[in-house]
Amino acid sequence: MSLLVKIALLSLLTSPFALAQQDLLALSGTGEAWSIDSLTGQEVSLGTCGFDMVSDLTPWEQDTALAAGYDRNSGFYALFSVISVDGRGTLLTPLNLSSMVGSPAGLATDGTKTIYLATTGGYLFTIDPLTGDMLTQAKTGAFDVESMTYFNGLLWLWDTRRGLLTMDPARPEYASEVAPSQTGAREISAIHFLPSGELRGVGRGYWSIDTRTGDYTLLADISVPPLFGLTERDAGGPPPGPIYQITNLVSGMVTTLSISQAQPNGAIIFAYSLAGPGPTPTPFGDAAMSAPISQMPPFASNAQGELDLPVLLPNGTSGLSIWTQAAELYTGGGGILSNPLALTVQ
């Protein structure tokens, strides 16, 4: 195997950590907050969130999430800051709907404070969090969106007619179905990626969604009102260690492996597996990859602790599933793992 192909495969790096129990925060359309056990789907009431008609929920800042919903006092749709531990919401700003086509449906952030809002009118908007104004708009053709989430450089949408869709934020007009034969499920009204890279959905039940096929499997019944927002209860806080992302994972094209929040001028290594999600013990903790595991030589982050590594993917790799993870090496020895990724080459 050539060095180029090896590096290309490494760019598919996708490493899921062993799944640890993680409580999720979910909001109902009637303004109730719930804690959902990510392993069992068991629900526990947290009380009211203070607003109705929840459209969606997304990570935002340390210990807070961002939600779109209806403000009872003003009578407007608005953005709310939500305490991720108990679901209590605080009004940020009314949404300026004058330029919006359709109603708010999916809400997502990409880690850079860019807020994306998908509407039932088949459009994707970016929003100013201070004013609620729509900054940009693009037509997506997805008219039955219930929820949206951001993961590994892509926006993932759940459409009750078309099922699971993916969209490059830079080219939203190219929303594509993960599996064109797989129709949506009205039982699912909110989706969110676990730290392991596994996609979960809630609504009338707790669901696992296969990101390769779009198939969805009921994991647990939920005896609460339909849920319209889902995120981690510690939503938005940066995890310890470097943050790892991959963008434009397309066969025959240049993809980018990106690291942020590492130490300035640090040493970063990437590793990947084609065998499965692990866990596998390493000197830095359990990696979410199964043996055999391959790794690249160290690359240096810049003075801001960031690294962007462009890699050309070979043709013929579409459909390949990869588990990958990065690690930051400490000068005095040891290191720390990044978040895991679980991806399929498009």
Short mmCIF file of C-alpha atoms in Angstrom, two decimals:
data_model
loop_
_atom_site.label_atom_id
_atom_site.label_comp_id
_atom_site.label_asym_id
_atom_site.label_seq_id
_atom_site.Cartn_x
_atom_site.Cartn_y
_atom_site.Cartn_z
CA MET A 1 0.00 0.00 0.00
CA SER A 2 1.44 3.38 -1.01
CA LEU A 3 2.16 6.10 1.52
CA LEU A 4 -0.52 8.27 -0.11
CA VAL A 5 -3.15 5.58 0.33
CA LYS A 6 -2.06 4.99 3.92
CA ILE A 7 -2.35 8.69 4.70
CA ALA A 8 -5.68 8.81 2.89
CA LEU A 9 -7.00 5.98 4.98
CA LEU A 10 -5.68 7.66 8.06
CA SER A 11 -7.66 10.69 7.11
CA LEU A 12 -10.70 8.52 7.49
CA LEU A 13 -9.60 8.20 11.05
CA THR A 14 -12.57 7.38 13.19
CA SER A 15 -12.13 6.30 16.77
CA PRO A 16 -15.08 5.77 19.06
CA PHE A 17 -14.21 5.64 22.76
CA ALA A 18 -15.86 2.93 24.82
CA LEU A 19 -19.37 4.17 25.43
CA ALA A 20 -19.76 5.46 28.95
CA GLN A 21 -23.07 6.28 30.51
CA GLN A 22 -24.02 9.81 29.54
CA ASP A 23 -27.23 11.51 30.56
CA LEU A 24 -28.93 13.40 27.77
CA LEU A 25 -31.14 16.46 28.01
CA ALA A 26 -34.39 16.41 26.07
CA LEU A 27 -37.17 19.00 25.82
CA SER A 28 -40.80 18.34 25.02
CA GLY A 29 -42.97 20.52 22.83
CA THR A 30 -45.00 21.48 25.89
CA GLY A 31 -42.03 22.98 27.72
CA GLU A 32 -40.89 20.10 29.93
CA ALA A 33 -37.24 19.09 30.43
CA TRP A 34 -36.19 15.45 30.76
CA SER A 35 -33.01 13.55 31.50
CA ILE A 36 -32.55 10.51 29.24
CA ASP A 37 -30.08 7.74 30.07
CA SER A 38 -28.07 7.22 26.87
CA LEU A 39 -27.70 3.48 27.50
CA THR A 40 -31.17 2.49 28.66
CA GLY A 41 -33.41 5.32 27.51
CA GLN A 42 -34.80 5.70 31.02
CA GLU A 43 -36.34 9.14 31.48
CA VAL A 44 -36.44 11.38 34.56
CA SER A 45 -38.41 14.63 34.75
CA LEU A 46 -36.36 17.79 35.42
CA GLY A 47 -39.30 20.21 35.53
CA THR A 48 -40.27 22.96 33.10
CA CYS A 49 -37.91 24.82 30.78
CA GLY A 50 -39.97 28.02 30.62
CA PHE A 51 -40.95 28.08 26.94
CA ASP A 52 -43.20 26.11 24.56
CA MET A 53 -43.23 24.71 21.04
CA VAL A 54 -39.59 23.64 21.17
CA SER A 55 -38.09 23.30 17.69
CA ASP A 56 -34.66 21.90 18.52
CA LEU A 57 -31.75 21.93 20.98
CA THR A 58 -27.99 22.13 20.36
CA PRO A 59 -24.73 22.47 22.35
CA TRP A 60 -23.65 26.08 22.86
CA GLU A 61 -21.32 27.07 25.73
CA GLN A 62 -19.93 25.52 28.91
CA ASP A 63 -22.83 23.86 30.74
CA THR A 64 -25.42 25.46 28.47
CA ALA A 65 -27.30 24.54 25.33
CA LEU A 66 -29.15 26.66 22.79
CA ALA A 67 -32.81 26.11 21.93
CA ALA A 68 -35.39 27.58 19.58
CA GLY A 69 -38.92 27.83 20.91
CA TYR A 70 -41.92 30.01 21.64
CA ASP A 71 -41.67 32.69 24.32
CA ARG A 72 -44.90 32.78 26.34
CA ASN A 73 -44.39 36.35 27.53
CA SER A 74 -43.58 38.10 24.26
CA GLY A 75 -45.52 35.82 21.94
CA PHE A 76 -42.50 35.41 19.64
CA TYR A 77 -40.32 32.55 18.51
CA ALA A 78 -36.94 33.07 20.15
CA LEU A 79 -33.52 31.68 20.97
CA PHE A 80 -33.06 30.49 24.55
CA SER A 81 -29.98 29.70 26.60
CA VAL A 82 -30.71 26.43 28.41
CA ILE A 83 -28.89 25.21 31.51
CA SER A 84 -27.91 21.70 30.44
CA VAL A 85 -28.12 20.19 33.93
CA ASP A 86 -31.76 21.05 34.63
CA GLY A 87 -33.17 22.35 31.34
CA ARG A 88 -34.13 25.83 32.57
CA GLY A 89 -34.26 28.34 29.73
CA THR A 90 -33.43 32.05 29.60
CA LEU A 91 -34.51 34.26 26.70
CA LEU A 92 -31.59 35.40 24.52
CA THR A 93 -33.31 37.18 21.65
CA PRO A 94 -36.52 36.93 19.61
CA LEU A 95 -36.06 35.40 16.16
CA ASN A 96 -36.62 37.81 13.28
CA LEU A 97 -38.95 35.71 11.13
CA SER A 98 -39.61 38.41 8.53
CA SER A 99 -37.11 36.88 6.09
CA MET A 100 -37.73 33.26 7.07
CA VAL A 101 -39.38 30.81 4.71
CA GLY A 102 -41.32 28.22 6.71
CA SER A 103 -41.20 27.60 10.45
CA PRO A 104 -38.15 26.86 12.65
CA ALA A 105 -37.37 23.14 12.65
CA GLY A 106 -33.71 22.12 13.13
CA LEU A 107 -31.06 23.98 15.14
CA ALA A 108 -27.32 23.22 15.21
CA THR A 109 -23.97 24.83 16.02
CA ASP A 110 -20.59 23.87 14.60
CA GLY A 111 -18.30 24.67 17.53
CA THR A 112 -17.33 28.09 16.14
CA LYS A 113 -20.50 29.80 17.38
CA THR A 114 -22.10 29.65 13.93
CA ILE A 115 -25.81 28.91 14.44
CA TYR A 116 -27.68 27.05 11.70
CA LEU A 117 -31.48 26.95 11.50
CA ALA A 118 -33.32 24.65 9.11
CA THR A 119 -36.95 25.46 8.33
CA THR A 120 -40.00 23.60 7.09
CA GLY A 121 -39.82 25.79 3.99
CA GLY A 122 -36.74 23.94 2.76
CA TYR A 123 -34.16 26.59 3.71
CA LEU A 124 -31.03 26.77 5.85
CA PHE A 125 -30.30 30.05 7.65
CA THR A 126 -27.45 31.28 9.82
CA ILE A 127 -28.52 33.38 12.82
CA ASP A 128 -27.03 36.28 14.74
CA PRO A 129 -27.32 35.18 18.41
CA LEU A 130 -27.42 38.80 19.60
CA THR A 131 -30.20 40.10 17.36
CA GLY A 132 -32.00 37.01 16.10
CA ASP A 133 -31.56 38.23 12.51
CA MET A 134 -31.13 35.78 9.64
CA LEU A 135 -27.62 36.39 8.25
CA THR A 136 -27.50 34.05 5.27
CA GLN A 137 -29.92 31.72 3.59
CA ALA A 138 -29.74 28.83 1.15
CA LYS A 139 -32.33 26.48 -0.28
CA THR A 140 -31.92 22.84 0.78
CA GLY A 141 -34.99 21.09 -0.63
CA ALA A 142 -35.60 19.39 2.74
CA PHE A 143 -39.18 20.34 3.63
CA ASP A 144 -40.00 17.88 6.41
CA VAL A 145 -37.09 18.48 8.80
CA GLU A 146 -37.72 17.69 12.46
CA SER A 147 -34.20 18.05 13.87
CA MET A 148 -30.62 18.85 12.92
CA THR A 149 -27.23 18.21 14.51
CA TYR A 150 -23.60 18.90 13.60
CA PHE A 151 -20.95 16.19 13.56
CA ASN A 152 -17.58 15.85 11.89
CA GLY A 153 -17.94 18.73 9.47
CA LEU A 154 -21.47 17.91 8.32
CA LEU A 155 -24.99 18.89 9.24
CA TRP A 156 -27.19 15.83 9.80
CA LEU A 157 -30.93 16.30 9.42
CA TRP A 158 -33.85 14.06 10.28
CA ASP A 159 -36.63 14.38 7.72
CA THR A 160 -39.90 12.56 8.42
CA ARG A 161 -40.39 11.92 4.71
CA ARG A 162 -36.86 11.24 3.48
CA GLY A 163 -35.14 9.93 6.62
CA LEU A 164 -31.53 10.79 7.47
CA LEU A 165 -29.92 13.52 5.37
CA THR A 166 -26.40 14.96 5.33
CA MET A 167 -25.41 18.44 4.24
CA ASP A 168 -22.12 20.31 3.87
CA PRO A 169 -22.74 23.73 5.50
CA ALA A 170 -20.69 25.31 2.72
CA ARG A 171 -22.95 23.72 0.06
CA PRO A 172 -26.39 23.34 1.67
CA GLU A 173 -28.11 22.99 -1.70
CA TYR A 174 -26.63 19.50 -1.92
CA ALA A 175 -28.55 17.88 0.94
CA SER A 176 -28.35 14.16 0.27
CA GLU A 177 -30.15 11.13 1.62
CA VAL A 178 -27.98 8.61 3.45
CA ALA A 179 -30.09 5.83 1.94
CA PRO A 180 -32.63 6.93 -0.69
CA SER A 181 -34.79 3.84 -0.06
CA GLN A 182 -35.07 4.55 3.67
CA THR A 183 -38.05 6.74 4.49
CA GLY A 184 -38.33 8.84 7.61
CA ALA A 185 -40.06 7.90 10.83
CA ARG A 186 -42.52 10.24 12.48
CA GLU A 187 -41.65 8.57 15.77
CA ILE A 188 -38.31 10.45 15.72
CA SER A 189 -38.36 14.20 16.26
CA ALA A 190 -34.86 14.99 17.62
CA ILE A 191 -31.39 13.57 16.90
CA HIS A 192 -27.98 13.94 18.53
CA PHE A 193 -24.54 12.29 18.28
CA LEU A 194 -23.12 10.70 21.41
CA PRO A 195 -19.41 11.29 22.15
CA SER A 196 -18.82 7.78 20.77
CA GLY A 197 -20.00 8.88 17.33
CA GLU A 198 -23.26 6.93 17.59
CA LEU A 199 -26.42 8.71 16.48
CA ARG A 200 -29.45 8.63 18.77
CA GLY A 201 -32.98 9.89 18.31
CA VAL A 202 -35.93 10.60 20.56
CA GLY A 203 -39.57 11.39 20.01
CA ARG A 204 -42.02 8.62 20.65
CA GLY A 205 -39.27 6.37 21.98
CA TYR A 206 -35.47 6.24 22.19
CA TRP A 207 -33.82 5.18 18.92
CA SER A 208 -30.46 4.18 17.46
CA ILE A 209 -29.87 5.45 13.92
CA ASP A 210 -27.32 3.82 11.60
CA THR A 211 -25.38 6.63 9.90
CA ARG A 212 -24.39 4.33 7.03
CA THR A 213 -27.84 3.05 6.06
CA GLY A 214 -30.29 5.43 7.73
CA ASP A 215 -31.98 2.48 9.44
CA TYR A 216 -33.41 3.18 12.89
CA THR A 217 -33.93 0.73 15.75
CA LEU A 218 -36.06 1.25 18.85
CA LEU A 219 -33.90 0.94 21.96
CA ALA A 220 -36.49 1.81 24.60
CA ASP A 221 -40.04 3.03 24.97
CA ILE A 222 -40.42 6.48 26.50
CA SER A 223 -43.63 7.23 28.35
CA VAL A 224 -43.34 11.03 28.10
CA PRO A 225 -44.75 13.60 25.67
CA PRO A 226 -43.04 13.68 22.26
CA LEU A 227 -39.56 15.19 22.57
CA PHE A 228 -38.25 17.84 20.16
CA GLY A 229 -34.72 18.58 21.36
CA LEU A 230 -31.79 16.41 22.41
CA THR A 231 -28.24 17.12 23.61
CA GLU A 232 -25.86 16.19 26.44
CA ARG A 233 -26.67 17.47 29.90
CA ASP A 234 -23.19 19.03 30.00
CA ALA A 235 -23.72 20.41 26.50
CA GLY A 236 -21.24 22.78 24.97
CA GLY A 237 -18.29 22.46 27.32
CA PRO A 238 -15.13 21.55 25.46
CA PRO A 239 -13.93 18.05 26.36
CA PRO A 240 -10.49 17.57 27.90
CA GLY A 241 -7.78 17.16 25.34
CA PRO A 242 -7.69 18.21 21.69
CA ILE A 243 -10.84 18.45 19.57
CA TYR A 244 -10.66 16.35 16.40
CA GLN A 245 -12.71 16.91 13.24
CA ILE A 246 -12.63 15.64 9.66
CA THR A 247 -14.20 17.57 6.78
CA ASN A 248 -15.07 16.63 3.19
CA LEU A 249 -14.61 12.89 3.64
CA VAL A 250 -15.32 12.08 -0.01
CA SER A 251 -13.65 9.43 -2.17
CA GLY A 252 -11.22 10.92 -4.69
CA MET A 253 -11.18 14.35 -3.04
CA VAL A 254 -9.00 16.24 -0.56
CA THR A 255 -10.16 15.84 3.03
CA THR A 256 -8.86 17.75 6.04
CA LEU A 257 -7.94 16.39 9.45
CA SER A 258 -8.31 19.21 11.97
CA ILE A 259 -7.19 19.59 15.57
CA SER A 260 -8.06 22.47 17.90
CA GLN A 261 -7.62 23.24 21.61
CA ALA A 262 -4.29 21.41 21.77
CA GLN A 263 -1.21 22.83 23.47
CA PRO A 264 0.67 25.45 21.40
CA ASN A 265 3.33 23.89 19.18
CA GLY A 266 2.40 20.45 20.45
CA ALA A 267 2.85 17.01 18.87
CA ILE A 268 -0.28 15.34 17.47
CA ILE A 269 -0.59 11.77 16.24
CA PHE A 270 -3.52 10.28 14.33
CA ALA A 271 -4.56 6.64 14.43
CA TYR A 272 -7.27 4.62 12.71
CA SER A 273 -8.81 1.20 12.45
CA LEU A 274 -10.90 -0.51 9.80
CA ALA A 275 -11.74 -3.37 12.17
CA GLY A 276 -14.25 -1.84 14.58
CA PRO A 277 -14.88 0.44 17.56
CA GLY A 278 -12.81 -1.17 20.28
CA PRO A 279 -12.21 -0.31 23.07
CA THR A 280 -8.47 -0.99 23.01
CA PRO A 281 -6.16 -0.08 25.94
CA THR A 282 -3.44 2.47 25.11
CA PRO A 283 -0.92 4.40 27.26
CA PHE A 284 -3.34 7.35 27.07
CA GLY A 285 -6.52 5.49 28.00
CA ASP A 286 -8.98 3.27 26.13
CA ALA A 287 -9.13 4.08 22.42
CA ALA A 288 -12.32 3.53 20.48
CA MET A 289 -10.69 1.38 17.83
CA SER A 290 -10.26 -2.36 17.40
CA ALA A 291 -6.94 -3.96 16.50
CA PRO A 292 -5.17 -3.76 14.15
CA ILE A 293 -4.64 -0.04 14.66
CA SER A 294 -2.40 2.07 12.42
CA GLN A 295 -0.96 5.46 13.27
CA MET A 296 0.76 8.34 11.53
CA PRO A 297 3.99 10.02 12.68
CA PRO A 298 3.58 13.14 14.86
CA PHE A 299 2.55 16.45 13.32
CA ALA A 300 3.05 19.82 15.03
CA SER A 301 0.19 22.09 16.04
CA ASN A 302 0.64 25.84 15.57
CA ALA A 303 1.00 28.57 18.20
CA GLN A 304 -2.77 28.50 18.72
CA GLY A 305 -2.84 24.75 19.31
CA GLU A 306 -4.43 24.08 15.93
CA LEU A 307 -3.55 21.75 13.07
CA ASP A 308 -5.12 21.30 9.62
CA LEU A 309 -3.75 18.38 7.61
CA PRO A 310 -5.01 18.06 3.99
CA VAL A 311 -5.10 14.52 2.63
CA LEU A 312 -6.07 13.24 -0.81
CA LEU A 313 -8.43 10.28 -0.57
CA PRO A 314 -7.97 7.65 -3.27
CA ASN A 315 -10.79 6.71 -5.60
CA GLY A 316 -12.72 3.57 -4.76
CA THR A 317 -12.95 4.19 -1.00
CA SER A 318 -16.61 5.25 -0.94
CA GLY A 319 -18.57 3.31 1.66
CA LEU A 320 -15.50 2.45 3.73
CA SER A 321 -16.15 2.64 7.49
CA ILE A 322 -13.35 3.89 9.72
CA TRP A 323 -12.80 4.37 13.44
CA THR A 324 -10.24 7.00 14.33
CA GLN A 325 -8.78 9.05 17.15
CA ALA A 326 -5.96 11.52 17.67
CA ALA A 327 -3.69 12.02 20.65
CA GLU A 328 -1.61 14.91 21.93
CA LEU A 329 1.84 13.90 23.19
CA TYR A 330 3.19 15.66 26.28
CA THR A 331 6.80 16.87 26.31
CA GLY A 332 7.59 15.11 29.57
CA GLY A 333 5.96 11.85 28.48
CA GLY A 334 2.41 10.58 28.25
CA GLY A 335 -0.42 12.25 26.42
CA ILE A 336 -4.19 12.64 26.11
CA LEU A 337 -6.69 11.29 23.61
CA SER A 338 -8.95 13.48 21.50
CA ASN A 339 -12.65 12.89 21.00
CA PRO A 340 -13.39 9.84 18.86
CA LEU A 341 -14.89 9.87 15.37
CA ALA A 342 -16.83 7.17 13.52
CA LEU A 343 -17.19 7.91 9.82
CA THR A 344 -18.06 6.47 6.45
CA VAL A 345 -16.38 7.71 3.28
CA GLN A 346 -18.91 9.33 0.97
#
